[in-house]
Amino acid sequence: MRCRKCGATAAINMPQHRLSLCASHFSDWFIEQTERTIHKYKLARPDDRLLVAVSGGKDSLALWDVLHKIGYQADGLYIDLGIDGSIAYSNRSHQLTEQFASERGLRLHVFNVAAEFGLTIPQMLERSKRGSDRACSLCGLIKRRVFNTFTRQGGYTALATGHNLDDEAAVLFSNNLSWTVDQMQRQAPMLPANEHFAAKIKPFFRFYERETAAYTLINGIEYIEEECPFAVGSNTNFYKTILNGLERERPGSKLFYLTRFIQQKENLFPPAPASAEPDRRTCPRCGELTTTDGLCALCKVLVEVQS
Ligand code: Q46
Ligand code: ZN
Ligand code: ZN
């Protein structure tokens, strides 16, 4: 297979675009496509200050690299979850993120869950009634809060995450199977900011996972290849496998499934009436908003595990 631009041996073939490219032209194409996505979906303006949620994995490091190359002022935030076990997942991903930032002279914030909350994620799980199968809901609760607070308090325009098309298609598929309409309505390349929540953007949402992997390989970005131990056997991975089977038989299915949904969303769902906005109160412990009386979901967990 030959590169469409220069005729050299192709490094990657992307059947969904009927496009094969050599390493150098693929790298250029990847950066151009990111700029095009940002422009088309109005994700950011050139003078925006962005905070990149970096995990040490390929998608978030590739995103930080590309945003920096495009010229955005983009700082990183790494959350040390204290998930180590046999593969030293947090230690290794933290070290690779530090290395990435220092090689490029980028600013990295680090939030250490154990230092701030007194316990690592696995220790919290042991103490809570949630059980280890609920690791991701607890971890997600903490990550959402920390990312939101940092983005707002740091004066960033938006939080940029490395979610790729495989991630987004799997979420849509999962919500589709159960017709979780409120979640489907919220799925978008950008969630705008409001009084309480920072804007979130996903500049890689049209890239297949193998494309972000190829970008990191071609650009010599070292990332943690192991998955978080809690992700093994997750529902998301199961749905990704199903969608990959579909993609093998019908190239372009994943891209079409997600992008057509994003285009059609306005027609699929009626606009929410003003009264549909949940009633919000303030958590007496942390001062953040909550939809229930008393403590917010995060404080409930913290009180439970810290006592
Ligand atoms: S880090 Fe946390 Fe993920 Fe690990 S515990 Fe689950 S949510 S899988 S992106
Ligand atoms: Zn080429
Ligand atoms: Zn609270």
Short mmCIF file of C-alpha atoms and ligand atoms in Angstrom, two decimals:
data_model
loop_
_atom_site.label_atom_id
_atom_site.label_comp_id
_atom_site.label_asym_id
_atom_site.label_seq_id
_atom_site.Cartn_x
_atom_site.Cartn_y
_atom_site.Cartn_z
CA MET A 1 0.00 0.00 0.00
CA ARG A 2 1.32 3.47 -0.97
CA CYS A 3 0.92 6.92 0.58
CA ARG A 4 -1.64 8.90 -1.36
CA LYS A 5 0.41 12.10 -1.02
CA CYS A 6 3.96 11.00 -1.88
CA GLY A 7 3.83 7.38 -3.08
CA ALA A 8 6.14 6.10 -0.29
CA THR A 9 5.24 2.93 1.61
CA ALA A 10 2.12 3.63 3.67
CA ALA A 11 2.38 3.43 7.47
CA ILE A 12 -1.39 3.29 7.94
CA ASN A 13 -4.45 2.45 5.90
CA MET A 14 -7.75 4.05 6.95
CA PRO A 15 -10.47 2.22 5.00
CA GLN A 16 -13.21 4.47 6.44
CA HIS A 17 -11.59 7.42 4.64
CA ARG A 18 -10.24 5.33 1.73
CA LEU A 19 -6.88 6.80 2.63
CA SER A 20 -3.37 5.39 3.10
CA LEU A 21 -0.54 7.62 4.29
CA CYS A 22 3.17 7.37 5.11
CA ALA A 23 4.29 8.21 8.66
CA SER A 24 5.10 11.83 7.97
CA HIS A 25 1.94 12.59 5.97
CA PHE A 26 -0.19 10.76 8.51
CA SER A 27 1.21 12.95 11.29
CA ASP A 28 0.41 16.11 9.29
CA TRP A 29 -3.06 14.79 8.45
CA PHE A 30 -3.75 13.97 12.12
CA ILE A 31 -2.87 17.52 13.24
CA GLU A 32 -4.90 19.08 10.39
CA GLN A 33 -7.91 16.90 11.22
CA THR A 34 -7.75 17.97 14.87
CA GLU A 35 -7.74 21.62 13.81
CA ARG A 36 -10.64 20.93 11.48
CA THR A 37 -12.67 19.24 14.24
CA ILE A 38 -11.97 22.14 16.63
CA HIS A 39 -13.06 24.62 13.97
CA LYS A 40 -16.10 22.70 12.67
CA TYR A 41 -17.57 22.01 16.11
CA LYS A 42 -16.42 25.36 17.58
CA LEU A 43 -14.55 23.63 20.39
CA ALA A 44 -12.01 26.38 21.06
CA ARG A 45 -10.68 29.72 19.86
CA PRO A 46 -6.96 30.37 19.29
CA ASP A 47 -6.54 32.47 22.43
CA ASP A 48 -8.33 30.02 24.76
CA ARG A 49 -6.47 28.57 27.74
CA LEU A 50 -7.08 24.84 27.85
CA LEU A 51 -6.54 22.29 30.59
CA VAL A 52 -5.82 18.79 29.28
CA ALA A 53 -6.92 15.85 31.42
CA VAL A 54 -3.82 13.65 31.14
CA SER A 55 -3.73 10.05 32.31
CA GLY A 56 -0.39 8.95 30.84
CA GLY A 57 -2.26 6.95 28.17
CA LYS A 58 -1.88 7.40 24.42
CA ASP A 59 -4.99 9.50 23.76
CA SER A 60 -4.44 12.20 26.36
CA LEU A 61 -0.71 12.55 25.66
CA ALA A 62 -1.33 12.68 21.90
CA LEU A 63 -3.98 15.34 22.50
CA TRP A 64 -1.67 17.45 24.62
CA ASP A 65 1.07 17.13 21.99
CA VAL A 66 -1.23 18.16 19.13
CA LEU A 67 -2.82 21.10 20.99
CA HIS A 68 0.67 22.34 21.83
CA LYS A 69 1.80 21.98 18.18
CA ILE A 70 -1.28 23.84 16.93
CA GLY A 71 -0.31 26.68 19.27
CA TYR A 72 -2.84 26.47 22.10
CA GLN A 73 -1.85 27.43 25.58
CA ALA A 74 -2.58 24.03 27.08
CA ASP A 75 -1.57 22.94 30.58
CA GLY A 76 -2.04 19.40 31.88
CA LEU A 77 -3.68 17.96 34.98
CA TYR A 78 -2.74 14.47 36.13
CA ILE A 79 -4.75 12.86 38.94
CA ASP A 80 -2.74 10.32 40.92
CA LEU A 81 -5.37 7.78 41.92
CA GLY A 82 -2.96 5.51 43.81
CA ILE A 83 -3.99 2.51 41.68
CA ASP A 84 -0.86 0.42 41.67
CA GLY A 85 -1.13 -3.30 42.30
CA SER A 86 1.14 -5.57 40.27
CA ILE A 87 1.70 -3.23 37.30
CA ALA A 88 2.34 0.03 39.25
CA TYR A 89 -0.29 1.67 37.03
CA SER A 90 -0.42 5.06 38.76
CA ASN A 91 3.33 5.26 39.42
CA ARG A 92 4.23 4.49 35.84
CA SER A 93 1.56 6.67 34.24
CA HIS A 94 2.54 9.58 36.53
CA GLN A 95 6.21 9.19 35.64
CA LEU A 96 5.49 9.07 31.87
CA THR A 97 3.28 12.18 32.13
CA GLU A 98 6.00 14.10 34.02
CA GLN A 99 8.55 13.00 31.42
CA PHE A 100 6.29 14.12 28.54
CA ALA A 101 5.71 17.55 30.11
CA SER A 102 9.34 18.22 30.98
CA GLU A 103 10.59 17.19 27.51
CA ARG A 104 8.32 19.85 26.00
CA GLY A 105 8.51 22.47 28.75
CA LEU A 106 4.77 22.17 29.43
CA ARG A 107 3.06 22.99 32.72
CA LEU A 108 1.67 19.99 34.57
CA HIS A 109 -0.55 20.13 37.66
CA VAL A 110 -0.73 17.00 39.78
CA PHE A 111 -3.56 16.17 42.17
CA ASN A 112 -2.80 13.34 44.55
CA VAL A 113 -5.99 11.66 45.79
CA ALA A 114 -4.34 10.08 48.87
CA ALA A 115 -2.69 13.36 49.89
CA GLU A 116 -5.94 15.34 49.51
CA PHE A 117 -8.51 12.81 50.70
CA GLY A 118 -6.37 10.61 52.97
CA LEU A 119 -6.89 7.39 50.98
CA THR A 120 -6.10 5.99 47.54
CA ILE A 121 -8.92 4.74 45.29
CA PRO A 122 -8.31 1.05 46.19
CA GLN A 123 -8.26 1.96 49.91
CA MET A 124 -11.55 3.84 49.52
CA LEU A 125 -13.08 0.84 47.80
CA GLU A 126 -12.02 -1.45 50.61
CA ARG A 127 -13.70 0.80 53.15
CA SER A 128 -16.84 1.66 51.21
CA LYS A 129 -19.81 -0.57 50.69
CA ARG A 130 -19.45 -0.21 46.95
CA GLY A 131 -17.15 -3.21 46.33
CA SER A 132 -14.39 -3.34 43.74
CA ASP A 133 -16.84 -3.72 40.84
CA ARG A 134 -17.86 -0.11 41.52
CA ALA A 135 -14.31 1.25 41.23
CA CYS A 136 -15.08 3.28 38.14
CA SER A 137 -18.15 4.99 39.56
CA LEU A 138 -16.19 6.11 42.63
CA CYS A 139 -13.14 7.07 40.59
CA GLY A 140 -15.32 8.90 38.05
CA LEU A 141 -17.00 10.87 40.81
CA ILE A 142 -13.64 12.04 42.12
CA LYS A 143 -12.15 12.77 38.70
CA ARG A 144 -15.16 14.80 37.57
CA ARG A 145 -15.02 16.94 40.71
CA VAL A 146 -11.26 17.52 40.57
CA PHE A 147 -11.22 18.33 36.85
CA ASN A 148 -14.16 20.69 37.18
CA THR A 149 -12.71 22.53 40.17
CA PHE A 150 -9.25 22.90 38.61
CA THR A 151 -10.62 24.10 35.28
CA ARG A 152 -12.80 26.75 36.88
CA GLN A 153 -10.44 27.90 39.60
CA GLY A 154 -7.47 27.95 37.22
CA GLY A 155 -9.35 30.28 34.86
CA TYR A 156 -9.19 27.80 31.95
CA THR A 157 -11.68 28.13 29.11
CA ALA A 158 -12.31 24.41 28.93
CA LEU A 159 -11.18 20.96 29.98
CA ALA A 160 -9.92 18.98 26.96
CA THR A 161 -10.15 15.19 27.15
CA GLY A 162 -8.65 12.56 24.86
CA HIS A 163 -11.88 10.60 24.25
CA ASN A 164 -11.64 9.00 20.83
CA LEU A 165 -14.26 7.64 18.48
CA ASP A 166 -14.05 4.12 19.92
CA ASP A 167 -14.75 5.48 23.42
CA GLU A 168 -17.61 7.67 22.27
CA ALA A 169 -19.21 5.03 20.03
CA ALA A 170 -19.10 2.53 22.92
CA VAL A 171 -20.83 5.01 25.26
CA LEU A 172 -23.48 5.75 22.65
CA PHE A 173 -24.01 2.05 22.00
CA SER A 174 -24.37 1.31 25.70
CA ASN A 175 -26.85 4.16 26.21
CA ASN A 176 -28.64 3.13 23.04
CA LEU A 177 -29.13 -0.44 24.19
CA SER A 178 -30.79 0.73 27.38
CA TRP A 179 -32.36 3.86 25.77
CA THR A 180 -30.86 6.05 28.45
CA VAL A 181 -32.12 9.14 26.66
CA ASP A 182 -30.90 11.77 29.13
CA GLN A 183 -27.33 10.48 28.78
CA MET A 184 -27.67 10.35 24.99
CA GLN A 185 -28.82 13.95 24.97
CA ARG A 186 -25.72 14.98 26.88
CA GLN A 187 -23.28 13.24 24.54
CA ALA A 188 -21.52 15.86 22.41
CA PRO A 189 -18.04 16.97 21.29
CA MET A 190 -18.51 19.97 23.56
CA LEU A 191 -20.41 20.55 26.77
CA PRO A 192 -20.61 24.31 27.23
CA ALA A 193 -19.78 25.95 30.53
CA ASN A 194 -22.48 27.17 32.83
CA GLU A 195 -22.46 28.93 36.17
CA HIS A 196 -21.23 25.83 37.98
CA PHE A 197 -19.59 23.53 35.48
CA ALA A 198 -16.54 24.09 33.30
CA ALA A 199 -16.80 23.54 29.54
CA LYS A 200 -15.55 20.17 28.30
CA ILE A 201 -14.26 19.49 24.82
CA LYS A 202 -13.27 16.31 22.96
CA PRO A 203 -11.09 17.30 19.99
CA PHE A 204 -10.27 13.63 19.15
CA PHE A 205 -13.82 12.35 19.02
CA ARG A 206 -13.57 11.59 15.28
CA PHE A 207 -10.30 9.60 15.52
CA TYR A 208 -10.25 5.84 15.73
CA GLU A 209 -8.20 4.48 18.62
CA ARG A 210 -5.71 2.94 16.18
CA GLU A 211 -5.12 6.41 14.71
CA THR A 212 -4.18 7.98 18.05
CA ALA A 213 -1.98 4.92 18.71
CA ALA A 214 -0.28 5.42 15.33
CA TYR A 215 0.26 9.12 16.06
CA THR A 216 2.00 8.39 19.39
CA LEU A 217 4.17 5.71 17.80
CA ILE A 218 5.22 7.88 14.85
CA ASN A 219 5.97 10.83 17.13
CA GLY A 220 7.89 8.77 19.70
CA ILE A 221 5.50 9.54 22.56
CA GLU A 222 6.03 7.06 25.38
CA TYR A 223 2.77 6.18 27.12
CA ILE A 224 1.44 3.57 29.51
CA GLU A 225 0.25 0.66 27.43
CA GLU A 226 -1.35 -1.29 30.24
CA GLU A 227 -4.95 -0.49 31.04
CA CYS A 228 -6.04 0.49 34.50
CA PRO A 229 -6.59 -2.87 36.28
CA PHE A 230 -10.21 -1.88 36.96
CA ALA A 231 -10.93 -1.44 33.22
CA VAL A 232 -10.25 -5.10 32.46
CA GLY A 233 -13.51 -6.84 31.60
CA SER A 234 -15.52 -3.60 31.74
CA ASN A 235 -18.75 -3.10 29.83
CA THR A 236 -17.09 -0.42 27.72
CA ASN A 237 -14.45 -2.88 26.52
CA PHE A 238 -17.17 -5.40 25.73
CA TYR A 239 -19.07 -2.87 23.58
CA LYS A 240 -15.84 -1.82 21.87
CA THR A 241 -15.22 -5.43 20.86
CA ILE A 242 -18.71 -5.71 19.38
CA LEU A 243 -18.32 -2.46 17.44
CA ASN A 244 -14.89 -3.53 16.18
CA GLY A 245 -16.47 -6.69 14.78
CA LEU A 246 -18.99 -4.52 12.95
CA GLU A 247 -16.20 -2.26 11.69
CA ARG A 248 -14.26 -5.21 10.28
CA GLU A 249 -17.25 -6.24 8.20
CA ARG A 250 -18.39 -2.72 7.34
CA PRO A 251 -15.49 -0.22 7.44
CA GLY A 252 -16.67 3.21 8.52
CA SER A 253 -19.60 1.93 10.61
CA LYS A 254 -18.29 3.37 13.88
CA LEU A 255 -17.56 6.76 12.36
CA PHE A 256 -20.96 6.92 10.70
CA TYR A 257 -22.81 5.70 13.81
CA LEU A 258 -21.35 8.42 16.03
CA THR A 259 -21.10 11.39 13.68
CA ARG A 260 -24.60 10.91 12.26
CA PHE A 261 -25.94 10.77 15.80
CA ILE A 262 -24.21 14.06 16.65
CA GLN A 263 -25.63 15.64 13.47
CA GLN A 264 -29.13 14.32 14.07
CA LYS A 265 -29.34 14.92 17.80
CA GLU A 266 -31.32 18.15 17.56
CA ASN A 267 -34.00 16.37 15.49
CA LEU A 268 -34.08 13.29 17.70
CA PHE A 269 -34.78 14.96 21.00
CA PRO A 270 -37.10 17.84 21.78
CA PRO A 271 -35.39 20.73 23.59
CA ALA A 272 -35.66 20.25 27.36
CA PRO A 273 -38.24 22.55 28.93
CA ALA A 274 -36.84 25.02 31.47
CA SER A 275 -38.61 23.15 34.27
CA ALA A 276 -36.66 19.98 33.38
CA GLU A 277 -33.53 21.53 34.92
CA PRO A 278 -32.97 19.66 38.18
CA ASP A 279 -33.49 21.51 41.40
CA ARG A 280 -30.06 22.23 42.80
CA ARG A 281 -29.02 22.80 46.40
CA THR A 282 -25.66 23.41 48.00
CA CYS A 283 -23.73 20.67 49.79
CA PRO A 284 -23.17 21.78 53.41
CA ARG A 285 -19.74 20.08 53.51
CA CYS A 286 -17.99 21.20 50.31
CA GLY A 287 -20.26 23.96 49.01
CA GLU A 288 -20.70 22.33 45.59
CA LEU A 289 -24.08 21.90 43.95
CA THR A 290 -26.13 18.78 44.48
CA THR A 291 -29.52 17.59 43.34
CA THR A 292 -30.36 15.97 46.68
CA ASP A 293 -30.87 17.27 50.19
CA GLY A 294 -27.83 17.04 52.43
CA LEU A 295 -24.37 15.95 51.31
CA CYS A 296 -23.38 15.71 47.66
CA ALA A 297 -22.51 12.27 46.25
CA LEU A 298 -18.77 12.78 46.67
CA CYS A 299 -19.00 13.98 50.27
CA LYS A 300 -21.25 11.03 51.14
CA VAL A 301 -18.52 8.66 49.97
CA LEU A 302 -15.72 10.64 51.63
CA VAL A 303 -17.53 10.74 54.96
CA GLU A 304 -18.17 6.99 54.72
CA VAL A 305 -14.60 6.00 53.91
CA GLN A 306 -12.79 8.54 56.06
CA SER A 307 -14.63 7.65 59.27
S1 Q46 B 1 -8.95 5.01 36.02
FE1 Q46 B 1 -10.74 5.07 37.29
FE2 Q46 B 1 -10.70 4.57 34.69
FE3 Q46 B 1 -9.45 2.90 36.38
S2 Q46 B 1 -10.87 3.01 38.09
FE4 Q46 B 1 -12.16 2.97 36.26
S3 Q46 B 1 -12.48 5.15 35.91
S4 Q46 B 1 -10.77 2.34 34.68
S5 Q46 B 1 -10.78 5.79 32.90
ZN ZN B 2 3.66 10.40 2.21
ZN ZN B 3 -20.05 17.94 49.03
#
